[in-house]
mmCIF file of C-alpha atoms in Angstrom:
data_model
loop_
_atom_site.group_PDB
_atom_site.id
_atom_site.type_symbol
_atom_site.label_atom_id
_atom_site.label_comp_id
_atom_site.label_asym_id
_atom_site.label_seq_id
_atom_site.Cartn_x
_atom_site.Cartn_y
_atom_site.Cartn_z
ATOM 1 C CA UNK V 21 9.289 -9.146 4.220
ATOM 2 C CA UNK V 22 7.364 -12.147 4.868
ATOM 3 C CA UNK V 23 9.387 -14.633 6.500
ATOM 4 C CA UNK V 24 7.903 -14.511 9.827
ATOM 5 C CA UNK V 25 4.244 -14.862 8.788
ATOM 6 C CA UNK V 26 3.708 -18.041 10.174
ATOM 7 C CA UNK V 27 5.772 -17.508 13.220
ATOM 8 C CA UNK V 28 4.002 -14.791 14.577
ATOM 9 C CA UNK V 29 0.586 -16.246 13.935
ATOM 10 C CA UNK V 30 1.691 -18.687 16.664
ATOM 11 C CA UNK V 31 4.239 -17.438 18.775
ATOM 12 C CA UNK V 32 3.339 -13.350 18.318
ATOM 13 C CA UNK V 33 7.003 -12.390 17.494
ATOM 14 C CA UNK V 34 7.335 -8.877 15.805
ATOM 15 C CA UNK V 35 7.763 -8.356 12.496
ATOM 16 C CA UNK V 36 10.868 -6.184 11.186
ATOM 17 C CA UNK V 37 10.874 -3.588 8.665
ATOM 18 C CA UNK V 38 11.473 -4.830 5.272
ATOM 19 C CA UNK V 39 15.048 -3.789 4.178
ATOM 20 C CA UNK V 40 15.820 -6.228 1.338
ATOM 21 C CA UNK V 41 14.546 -9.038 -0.714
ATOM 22 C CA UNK V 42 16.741 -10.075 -3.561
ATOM 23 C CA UNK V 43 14.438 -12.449 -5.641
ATOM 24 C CA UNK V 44 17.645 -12.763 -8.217
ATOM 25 C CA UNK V 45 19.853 -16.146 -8.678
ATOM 26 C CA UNK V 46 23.249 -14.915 -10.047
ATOM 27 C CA UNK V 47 25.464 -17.396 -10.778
ATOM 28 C CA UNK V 48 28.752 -15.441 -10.395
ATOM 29 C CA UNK V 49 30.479 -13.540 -7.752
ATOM 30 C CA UNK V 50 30.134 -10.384 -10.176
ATOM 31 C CA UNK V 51 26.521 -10.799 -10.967
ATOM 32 C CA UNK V 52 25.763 -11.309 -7.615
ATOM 33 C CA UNK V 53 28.127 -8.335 -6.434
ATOM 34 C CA UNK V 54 25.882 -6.473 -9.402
ATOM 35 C CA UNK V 55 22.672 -7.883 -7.933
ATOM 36 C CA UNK V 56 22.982 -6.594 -4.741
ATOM 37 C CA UNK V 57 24.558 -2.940 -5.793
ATOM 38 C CA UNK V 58 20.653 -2.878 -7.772
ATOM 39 C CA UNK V 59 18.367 -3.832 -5.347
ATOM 40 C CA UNK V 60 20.114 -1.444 -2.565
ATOM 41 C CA UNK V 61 19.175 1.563 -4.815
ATOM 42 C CA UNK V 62 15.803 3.081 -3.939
ATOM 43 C CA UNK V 63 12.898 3.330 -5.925
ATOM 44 C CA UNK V 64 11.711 6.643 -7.275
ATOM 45 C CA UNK V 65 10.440 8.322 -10.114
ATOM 46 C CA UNK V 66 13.507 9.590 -11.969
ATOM 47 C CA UNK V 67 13.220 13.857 -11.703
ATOM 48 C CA UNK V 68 14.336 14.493 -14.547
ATOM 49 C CA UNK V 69 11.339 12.962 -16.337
ATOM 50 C CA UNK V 70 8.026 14.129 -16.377
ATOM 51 C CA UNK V 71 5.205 12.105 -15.213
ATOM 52 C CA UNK V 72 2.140 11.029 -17.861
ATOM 53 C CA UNK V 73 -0.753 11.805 -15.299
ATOM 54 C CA UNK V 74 -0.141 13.558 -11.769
ATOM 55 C CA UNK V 75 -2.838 14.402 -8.961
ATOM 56 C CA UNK V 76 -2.456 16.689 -5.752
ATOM 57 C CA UNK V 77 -5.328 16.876 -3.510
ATOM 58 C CA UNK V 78 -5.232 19.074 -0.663
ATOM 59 C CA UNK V 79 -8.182 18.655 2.385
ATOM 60 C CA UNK V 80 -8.802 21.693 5.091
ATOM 61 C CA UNK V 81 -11.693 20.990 7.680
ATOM 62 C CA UNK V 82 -14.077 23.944 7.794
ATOM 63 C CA UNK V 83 -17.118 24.706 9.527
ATOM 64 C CA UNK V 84 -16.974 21.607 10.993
ATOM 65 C CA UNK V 85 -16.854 20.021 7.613
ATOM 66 C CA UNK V 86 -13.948 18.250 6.110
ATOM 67 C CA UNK V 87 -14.037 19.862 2.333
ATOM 68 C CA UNK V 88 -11.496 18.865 -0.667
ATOM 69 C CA UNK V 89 -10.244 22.194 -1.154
ATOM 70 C CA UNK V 90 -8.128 22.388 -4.132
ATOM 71 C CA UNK V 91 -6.866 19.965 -6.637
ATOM 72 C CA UNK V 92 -4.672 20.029 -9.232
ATOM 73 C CA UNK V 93 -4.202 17.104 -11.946
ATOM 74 C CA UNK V 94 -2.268 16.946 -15.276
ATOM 75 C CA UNK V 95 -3.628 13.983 -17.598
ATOM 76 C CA UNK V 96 -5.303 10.549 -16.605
ATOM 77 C CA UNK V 97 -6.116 11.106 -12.937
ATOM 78 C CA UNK V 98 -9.062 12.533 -11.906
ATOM 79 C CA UNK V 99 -11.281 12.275 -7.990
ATOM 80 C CA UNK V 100 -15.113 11.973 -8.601
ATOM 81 C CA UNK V 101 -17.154 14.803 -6.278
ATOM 82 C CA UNK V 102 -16.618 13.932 -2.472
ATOM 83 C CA UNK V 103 -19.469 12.112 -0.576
ATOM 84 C CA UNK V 104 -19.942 11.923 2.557
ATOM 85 C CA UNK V 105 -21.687 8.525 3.638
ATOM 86 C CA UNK V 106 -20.575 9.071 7.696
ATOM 87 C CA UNK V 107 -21.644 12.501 7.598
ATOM 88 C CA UNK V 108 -19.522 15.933 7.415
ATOM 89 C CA UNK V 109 -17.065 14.766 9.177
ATOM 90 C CA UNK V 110 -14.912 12.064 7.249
ATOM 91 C CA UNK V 111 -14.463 12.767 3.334
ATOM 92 C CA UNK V 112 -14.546 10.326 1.169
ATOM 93 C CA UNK V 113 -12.591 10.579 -2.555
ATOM 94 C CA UNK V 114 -12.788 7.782 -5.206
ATOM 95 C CA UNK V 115 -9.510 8.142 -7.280
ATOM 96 C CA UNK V 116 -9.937 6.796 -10.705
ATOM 97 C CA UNK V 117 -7.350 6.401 -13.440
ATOM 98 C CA UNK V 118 -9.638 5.739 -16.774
ATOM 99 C CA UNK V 119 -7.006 4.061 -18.802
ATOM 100 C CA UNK V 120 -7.855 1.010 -16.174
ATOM 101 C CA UNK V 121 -4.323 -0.241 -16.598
ATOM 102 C CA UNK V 122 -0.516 1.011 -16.457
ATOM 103 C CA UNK V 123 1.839 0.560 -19.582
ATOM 104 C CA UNK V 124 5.572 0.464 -19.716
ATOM 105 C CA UNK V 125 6.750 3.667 -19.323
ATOM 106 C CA UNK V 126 4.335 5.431 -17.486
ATOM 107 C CA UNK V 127 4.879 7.583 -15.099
ATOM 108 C CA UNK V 128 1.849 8.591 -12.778
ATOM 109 C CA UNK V 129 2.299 10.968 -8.751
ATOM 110 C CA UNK V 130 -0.257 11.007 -6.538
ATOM 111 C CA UNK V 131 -0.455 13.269 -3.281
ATOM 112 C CA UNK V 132 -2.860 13.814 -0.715
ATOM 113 C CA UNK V 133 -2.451 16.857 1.746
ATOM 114 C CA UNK V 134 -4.589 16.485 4.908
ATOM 115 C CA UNK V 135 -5.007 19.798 7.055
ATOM 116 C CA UNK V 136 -4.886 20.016 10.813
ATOM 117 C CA UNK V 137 -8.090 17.654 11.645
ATOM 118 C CA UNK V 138 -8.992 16.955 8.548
ATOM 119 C CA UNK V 139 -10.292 12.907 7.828
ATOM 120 C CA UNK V 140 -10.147 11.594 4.673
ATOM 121 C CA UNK V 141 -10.506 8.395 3.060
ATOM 122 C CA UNK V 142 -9.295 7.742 -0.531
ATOM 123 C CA UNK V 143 -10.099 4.481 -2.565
ATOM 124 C CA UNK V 144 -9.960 3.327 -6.161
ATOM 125 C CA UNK V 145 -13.317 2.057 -8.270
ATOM 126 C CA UNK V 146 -11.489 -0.923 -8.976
ATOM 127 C CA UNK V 147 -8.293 -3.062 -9.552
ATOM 128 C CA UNK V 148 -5.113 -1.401 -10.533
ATOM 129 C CA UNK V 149 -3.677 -3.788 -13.342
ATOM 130 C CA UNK V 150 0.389 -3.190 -14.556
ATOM 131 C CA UNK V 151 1.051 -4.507 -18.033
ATOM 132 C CA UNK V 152 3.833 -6.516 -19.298
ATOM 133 C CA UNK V 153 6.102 -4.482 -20.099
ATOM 134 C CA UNK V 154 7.387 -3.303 -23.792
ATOM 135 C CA UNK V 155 11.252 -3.317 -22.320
ATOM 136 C CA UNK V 156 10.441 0.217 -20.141
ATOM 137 C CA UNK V 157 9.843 -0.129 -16.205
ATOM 138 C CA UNK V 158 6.788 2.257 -15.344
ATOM 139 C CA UNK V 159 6.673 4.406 -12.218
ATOM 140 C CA UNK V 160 3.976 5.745 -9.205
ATOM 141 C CA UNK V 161 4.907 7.690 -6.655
ATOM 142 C CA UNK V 162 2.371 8.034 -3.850
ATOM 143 C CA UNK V 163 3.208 11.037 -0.985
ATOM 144 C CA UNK V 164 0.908 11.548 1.706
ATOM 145 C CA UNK V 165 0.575 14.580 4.164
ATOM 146 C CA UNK V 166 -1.090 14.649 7.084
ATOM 147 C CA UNK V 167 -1.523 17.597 9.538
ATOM 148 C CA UNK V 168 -1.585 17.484 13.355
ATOM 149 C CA UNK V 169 -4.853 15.724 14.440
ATOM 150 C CA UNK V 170 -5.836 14.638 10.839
ATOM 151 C CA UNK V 171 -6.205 11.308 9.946
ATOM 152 C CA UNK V 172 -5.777 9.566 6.291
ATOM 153 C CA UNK V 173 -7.241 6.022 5.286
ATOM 154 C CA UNK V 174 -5.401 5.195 1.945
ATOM 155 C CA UNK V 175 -7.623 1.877 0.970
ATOM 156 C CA UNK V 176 -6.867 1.357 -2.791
ATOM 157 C CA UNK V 177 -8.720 -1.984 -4.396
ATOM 158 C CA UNK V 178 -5.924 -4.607 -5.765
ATOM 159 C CA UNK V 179 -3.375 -4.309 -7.744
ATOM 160 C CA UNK V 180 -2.456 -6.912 -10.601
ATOM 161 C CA UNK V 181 1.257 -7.333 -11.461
ATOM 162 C CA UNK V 182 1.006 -8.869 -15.554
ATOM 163 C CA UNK V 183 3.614 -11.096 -16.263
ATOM 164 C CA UNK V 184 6.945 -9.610 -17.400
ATOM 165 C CA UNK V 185 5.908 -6.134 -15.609
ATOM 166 C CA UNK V 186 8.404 -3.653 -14.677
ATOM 167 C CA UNK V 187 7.296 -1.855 -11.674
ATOM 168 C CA UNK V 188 8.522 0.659 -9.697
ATOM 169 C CA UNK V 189 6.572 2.025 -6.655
ATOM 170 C CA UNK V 190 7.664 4.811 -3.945
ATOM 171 C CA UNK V 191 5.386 5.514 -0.962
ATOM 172 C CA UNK V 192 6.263 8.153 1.307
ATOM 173 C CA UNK V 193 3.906 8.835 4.591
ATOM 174 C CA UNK V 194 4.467 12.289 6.498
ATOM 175 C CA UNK V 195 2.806 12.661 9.743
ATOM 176 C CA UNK V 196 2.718 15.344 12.685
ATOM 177 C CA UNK V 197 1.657 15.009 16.479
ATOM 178 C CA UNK V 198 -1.457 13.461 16.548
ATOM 179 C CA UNK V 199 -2.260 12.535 13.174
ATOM 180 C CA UNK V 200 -3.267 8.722 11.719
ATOM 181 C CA UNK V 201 -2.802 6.888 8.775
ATOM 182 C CA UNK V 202 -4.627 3.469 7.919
ATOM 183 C CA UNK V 203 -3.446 2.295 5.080
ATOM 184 C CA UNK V 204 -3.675 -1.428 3.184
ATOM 185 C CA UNK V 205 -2.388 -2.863 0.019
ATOM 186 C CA UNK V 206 -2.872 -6.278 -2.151
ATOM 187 C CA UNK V 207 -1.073 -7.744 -4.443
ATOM 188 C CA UNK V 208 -1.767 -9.919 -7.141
ATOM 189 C CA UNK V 209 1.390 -11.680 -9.074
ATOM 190 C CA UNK V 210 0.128 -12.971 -12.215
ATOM 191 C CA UNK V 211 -3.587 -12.968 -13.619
ATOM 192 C CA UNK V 212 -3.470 -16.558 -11.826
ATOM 193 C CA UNK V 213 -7.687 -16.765 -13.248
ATOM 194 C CA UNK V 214 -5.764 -16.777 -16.345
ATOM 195 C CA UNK V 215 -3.129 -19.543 -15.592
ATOM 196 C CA UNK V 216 -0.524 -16.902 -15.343
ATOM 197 C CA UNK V 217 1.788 -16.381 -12.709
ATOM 198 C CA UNK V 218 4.729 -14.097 -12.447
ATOM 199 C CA UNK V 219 7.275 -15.378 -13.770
ATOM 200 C CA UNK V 220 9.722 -12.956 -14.783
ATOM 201 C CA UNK V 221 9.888 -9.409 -14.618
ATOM 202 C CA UNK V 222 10.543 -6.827 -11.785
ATOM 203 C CA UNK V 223 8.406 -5.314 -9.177
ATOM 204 C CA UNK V 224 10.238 -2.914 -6.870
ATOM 205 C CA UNK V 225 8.771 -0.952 -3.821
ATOM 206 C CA UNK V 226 9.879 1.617 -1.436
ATOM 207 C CA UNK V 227 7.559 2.672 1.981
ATOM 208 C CA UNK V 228 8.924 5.392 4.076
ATOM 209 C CA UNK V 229 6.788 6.786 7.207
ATOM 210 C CA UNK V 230 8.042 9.932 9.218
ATOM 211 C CA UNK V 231 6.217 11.376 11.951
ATOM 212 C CA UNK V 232 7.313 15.047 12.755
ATOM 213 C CA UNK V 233 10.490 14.215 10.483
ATOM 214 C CA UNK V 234 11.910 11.278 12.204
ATOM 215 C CA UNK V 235 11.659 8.153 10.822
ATOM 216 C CA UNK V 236 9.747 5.757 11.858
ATOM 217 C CA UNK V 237 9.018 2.604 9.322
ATOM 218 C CA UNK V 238 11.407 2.476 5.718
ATOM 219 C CA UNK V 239 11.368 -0.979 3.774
ATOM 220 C CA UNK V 240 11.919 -1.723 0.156
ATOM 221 C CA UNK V 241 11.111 -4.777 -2.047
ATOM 222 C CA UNK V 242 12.812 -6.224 -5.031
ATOM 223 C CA UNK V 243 11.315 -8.832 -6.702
ATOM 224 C CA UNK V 244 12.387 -10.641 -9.986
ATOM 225 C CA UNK V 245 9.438 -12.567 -11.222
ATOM 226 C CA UNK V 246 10.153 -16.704 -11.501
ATOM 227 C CA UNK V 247 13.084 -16.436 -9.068
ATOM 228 C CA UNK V 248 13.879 -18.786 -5.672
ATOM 229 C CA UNK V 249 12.125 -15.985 -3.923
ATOM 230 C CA UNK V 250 8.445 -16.544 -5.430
ATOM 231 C CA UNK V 251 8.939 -20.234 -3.771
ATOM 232 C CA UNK V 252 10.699 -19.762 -0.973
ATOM 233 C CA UNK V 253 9.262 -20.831 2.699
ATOM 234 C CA UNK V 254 11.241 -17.724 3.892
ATOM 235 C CA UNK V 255 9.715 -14.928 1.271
ATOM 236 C CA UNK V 256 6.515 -15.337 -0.757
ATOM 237 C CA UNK V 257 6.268 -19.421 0.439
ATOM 238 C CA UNK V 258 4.900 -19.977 -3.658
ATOM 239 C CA UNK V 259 2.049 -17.714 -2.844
ATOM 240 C CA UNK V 260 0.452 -15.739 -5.309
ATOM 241 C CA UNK V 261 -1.581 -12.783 -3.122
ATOM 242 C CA UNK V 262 0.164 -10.808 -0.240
ATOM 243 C CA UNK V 263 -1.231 -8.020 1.350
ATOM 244 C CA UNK V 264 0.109 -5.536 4.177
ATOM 245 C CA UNK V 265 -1.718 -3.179 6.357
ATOM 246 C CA UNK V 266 0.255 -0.310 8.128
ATOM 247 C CA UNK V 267 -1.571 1.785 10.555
ATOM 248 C CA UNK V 268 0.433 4.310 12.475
ATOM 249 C CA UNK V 269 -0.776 6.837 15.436
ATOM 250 C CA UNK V 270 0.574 8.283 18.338
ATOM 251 C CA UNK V 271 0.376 5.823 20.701
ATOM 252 C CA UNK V 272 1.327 2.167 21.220
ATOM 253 C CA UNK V 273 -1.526 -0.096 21.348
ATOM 254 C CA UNK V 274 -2.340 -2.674 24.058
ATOM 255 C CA UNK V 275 -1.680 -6.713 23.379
ATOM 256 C CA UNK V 276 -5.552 -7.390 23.685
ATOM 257 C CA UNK V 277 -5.382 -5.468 20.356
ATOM 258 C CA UNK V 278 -2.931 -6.843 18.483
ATOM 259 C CA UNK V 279 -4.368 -10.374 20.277
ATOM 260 C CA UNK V 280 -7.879 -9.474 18.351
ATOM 261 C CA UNK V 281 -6.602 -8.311 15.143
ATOM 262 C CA UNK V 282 -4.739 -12.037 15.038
ATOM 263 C CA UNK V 283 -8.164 -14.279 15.916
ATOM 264 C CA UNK V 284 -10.237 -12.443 13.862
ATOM 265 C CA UNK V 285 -8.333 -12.098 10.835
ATOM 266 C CA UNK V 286 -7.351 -15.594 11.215
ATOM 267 C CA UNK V 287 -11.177 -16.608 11.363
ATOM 268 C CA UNK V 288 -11.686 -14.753 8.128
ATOM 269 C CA UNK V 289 -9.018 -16.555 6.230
ATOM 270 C CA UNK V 290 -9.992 -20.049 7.840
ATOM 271 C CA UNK V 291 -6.550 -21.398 7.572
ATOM 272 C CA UNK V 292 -5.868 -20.853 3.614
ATOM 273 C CA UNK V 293 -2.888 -18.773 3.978
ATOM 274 C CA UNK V 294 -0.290 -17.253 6.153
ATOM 275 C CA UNK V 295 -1.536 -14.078 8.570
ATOM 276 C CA UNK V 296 1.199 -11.914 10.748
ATOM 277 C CA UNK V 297 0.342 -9.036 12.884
ATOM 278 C CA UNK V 298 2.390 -7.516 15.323
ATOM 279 C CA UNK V 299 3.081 -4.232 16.515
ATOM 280 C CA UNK V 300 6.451 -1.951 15.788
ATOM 281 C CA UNK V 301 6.999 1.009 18.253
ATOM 282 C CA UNK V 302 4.280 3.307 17.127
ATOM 283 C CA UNK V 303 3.571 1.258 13.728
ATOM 284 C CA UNK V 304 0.899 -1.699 13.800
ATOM 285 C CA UNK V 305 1.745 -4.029 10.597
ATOM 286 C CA UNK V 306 -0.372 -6.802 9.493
ATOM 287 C CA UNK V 307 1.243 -9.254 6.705
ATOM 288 C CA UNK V 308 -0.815 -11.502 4.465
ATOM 289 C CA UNK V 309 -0.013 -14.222 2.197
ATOM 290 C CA UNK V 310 -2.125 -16.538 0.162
ATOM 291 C CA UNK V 311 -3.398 -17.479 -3.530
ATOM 292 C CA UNK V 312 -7.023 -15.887 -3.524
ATOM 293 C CA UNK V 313 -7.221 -12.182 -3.944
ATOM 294 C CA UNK V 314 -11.112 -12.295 -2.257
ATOM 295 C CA UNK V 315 -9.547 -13.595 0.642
ATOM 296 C CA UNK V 316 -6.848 -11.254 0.870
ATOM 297 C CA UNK V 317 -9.415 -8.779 0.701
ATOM 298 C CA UNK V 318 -11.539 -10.134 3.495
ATOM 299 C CA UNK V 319 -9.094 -10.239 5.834
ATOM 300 C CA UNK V 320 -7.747 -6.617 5.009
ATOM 301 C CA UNK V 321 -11.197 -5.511 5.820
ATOM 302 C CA UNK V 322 -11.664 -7.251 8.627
ATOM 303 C CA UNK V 323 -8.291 -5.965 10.110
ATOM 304 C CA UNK V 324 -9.251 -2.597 9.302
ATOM 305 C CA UNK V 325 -13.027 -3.267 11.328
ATOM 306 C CA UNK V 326 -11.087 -3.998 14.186
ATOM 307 C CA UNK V 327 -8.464 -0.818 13.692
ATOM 308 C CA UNK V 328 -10.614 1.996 12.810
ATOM 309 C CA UNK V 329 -12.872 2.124 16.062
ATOM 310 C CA UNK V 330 -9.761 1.791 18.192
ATOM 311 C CA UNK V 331 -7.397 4.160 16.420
ATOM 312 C CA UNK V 332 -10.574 6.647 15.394
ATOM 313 C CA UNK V 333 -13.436 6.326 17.412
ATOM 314 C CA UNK V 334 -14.859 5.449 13.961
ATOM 315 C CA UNK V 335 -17.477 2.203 13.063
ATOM 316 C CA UNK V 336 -16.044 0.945 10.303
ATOM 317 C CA UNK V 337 -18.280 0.494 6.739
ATOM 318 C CA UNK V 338 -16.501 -1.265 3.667
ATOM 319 C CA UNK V 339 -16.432 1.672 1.214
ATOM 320 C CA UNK V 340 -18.903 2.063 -1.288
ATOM 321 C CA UNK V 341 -16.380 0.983 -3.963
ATOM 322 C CA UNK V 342 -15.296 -1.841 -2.848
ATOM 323 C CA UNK V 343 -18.804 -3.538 -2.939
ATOM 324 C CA UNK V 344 -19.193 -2.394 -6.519
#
């Protein structure tokens, strides 16, 4: 996933999709044989269970006015009322989960459905924070829809891994002709302010992206807390923070782009960690590892600066949350 950070900082080469980290150290042929039979099976929300909290939000532009225009929920996820600090154009959603934290077991589905032209922008009102876990792995499932010529910016504040947290996360991205998604995560393994690192546990991730139903971007993660993986030069390089930005439109984007996103990202980290961003087919991805989840931050938002008024046409203004 992030073994070519470095590399393309200097040399530009592309990153590939992500289709495997093992983060495990078996010590047989079986356990190994085991090993890799587990981390080739994707991560989803079992259907035969029924999740604790689920949200569906569905967005139709009227009027010239991009309105939330129905949503459903069932338990601990809620939106606040839509505000519109760009004007009627782009609606903006704060998705808050009031427990403030994720407990083994859990079980939480979130979906967005963006009509033709639509623009929306979803963030959180603060840090998502997964618990060690009481011997149960907890479960989100994120699916988001987006409608010819509508665009979705998915910009959730970090998320803090606990030590001993069993995590699984599925993110599936549906696009048609014309439509864009921004969309950034961070990562935080261990409450490091703490002195806590991640040193065992599980943290397992699946991101799909399909554009009029082909595929265009799939890559999983599996991740066993304290492993050779947390150290290694080749994976997480004994980093603490990483953070990945995925915007996908229609078009491929120039090299002077993908040249800017790299010098000014790089000028907001100063040198602290390791920055990749290159450009796959139709899919720009930006990789970031470090040890300092303000940083992290920074650079997402400076990526995204650069991204928005190329992809959108849009200035781009941190969101009111994340200044909060």
């Amino acid at each position: 996933m992030y073994s070519n950070l470095k590399k393309i900082t200097e040399t530009g080469a592309s990153v590939s999709p992500l289709n495997n980290i093992n983060g495990s150290n078996p010590s047989t042929a079986d356990e190994s044989s085991a090993a890799d039979q587990a981390q080739h099976e994707p991560a989803q929300l079992p259907s035969d269970l029924k999740p604790d909290a689920s949200i569906s939000l569905t967005f139709d532009k009227e009027a010239g006015k991009c309105r939330l225009a129905a949503r459903k929920h069932f338990g601990q996820l809620y939106v606040q009322k839509p505000f519109y600090p760009e004007g009627p154009d782009v609606c903006h959603v704060v998705l808050v989960h009031p427990p403030g934290g994720i407990v083994g077991g859990d079980r939480l589905e979130i979906a967005s459905h963006v009509g033709k032209d639509a623009s929306v922008q979803v963030t959180t009102p603060g840090a998502a924070k997964w618990y060690r876990s009481n011997g149960r792995t907890s479960f989100q499932t994120v699916t988001l829809d987006v409608k010819a010529g509508g665009v979705m910016e998915w910009l959730p504040q970090e998320t803090i891994f606990f030590d001993d947290a069993q995590v699984e996360l599925v993110q599936n991205i549906r696009l048609e002709k014309n439509s864009t998604f921004i969309g950034c995560e961070i990562f935080c393994l261990g409450r490091t302010a703490f002195g806590e690192s991640f040193n065992s546990g599980r943290i397992r991730q699946k991101v799909t992206i399909q554009r009029e139903n082909q595929l265009l971007w799939y890559e999983q993660l599996n991740l066993l807390g304290g492993s050779k993986a947390m150290c290694s030069p080749l994976i997480l390089a004994n980093k603490t923070v990483c953070a990945t930005l995925l915007a996908a439109s229609d078009s491929v984007q120039s090299a002077d782009l993908i040249n800017t996103l790299r010098s000014q990202a790089a000028d907001v980290d100063n040198g602290a960690g390791m920055l990749g961003v290159s450009q796959v087919k139709s899919i720009i991805v930006a990789r970031y590892l470090g040890n300092s989840s303000e940083v992290a931050r920074g650079v997402m938002l400076k990526l995204w600066d650069v991204l928005r008024p190329a992809l959108l046409g849009r200035a781009a203004e941190v969101p009111r949350m994340w200044n909060t």
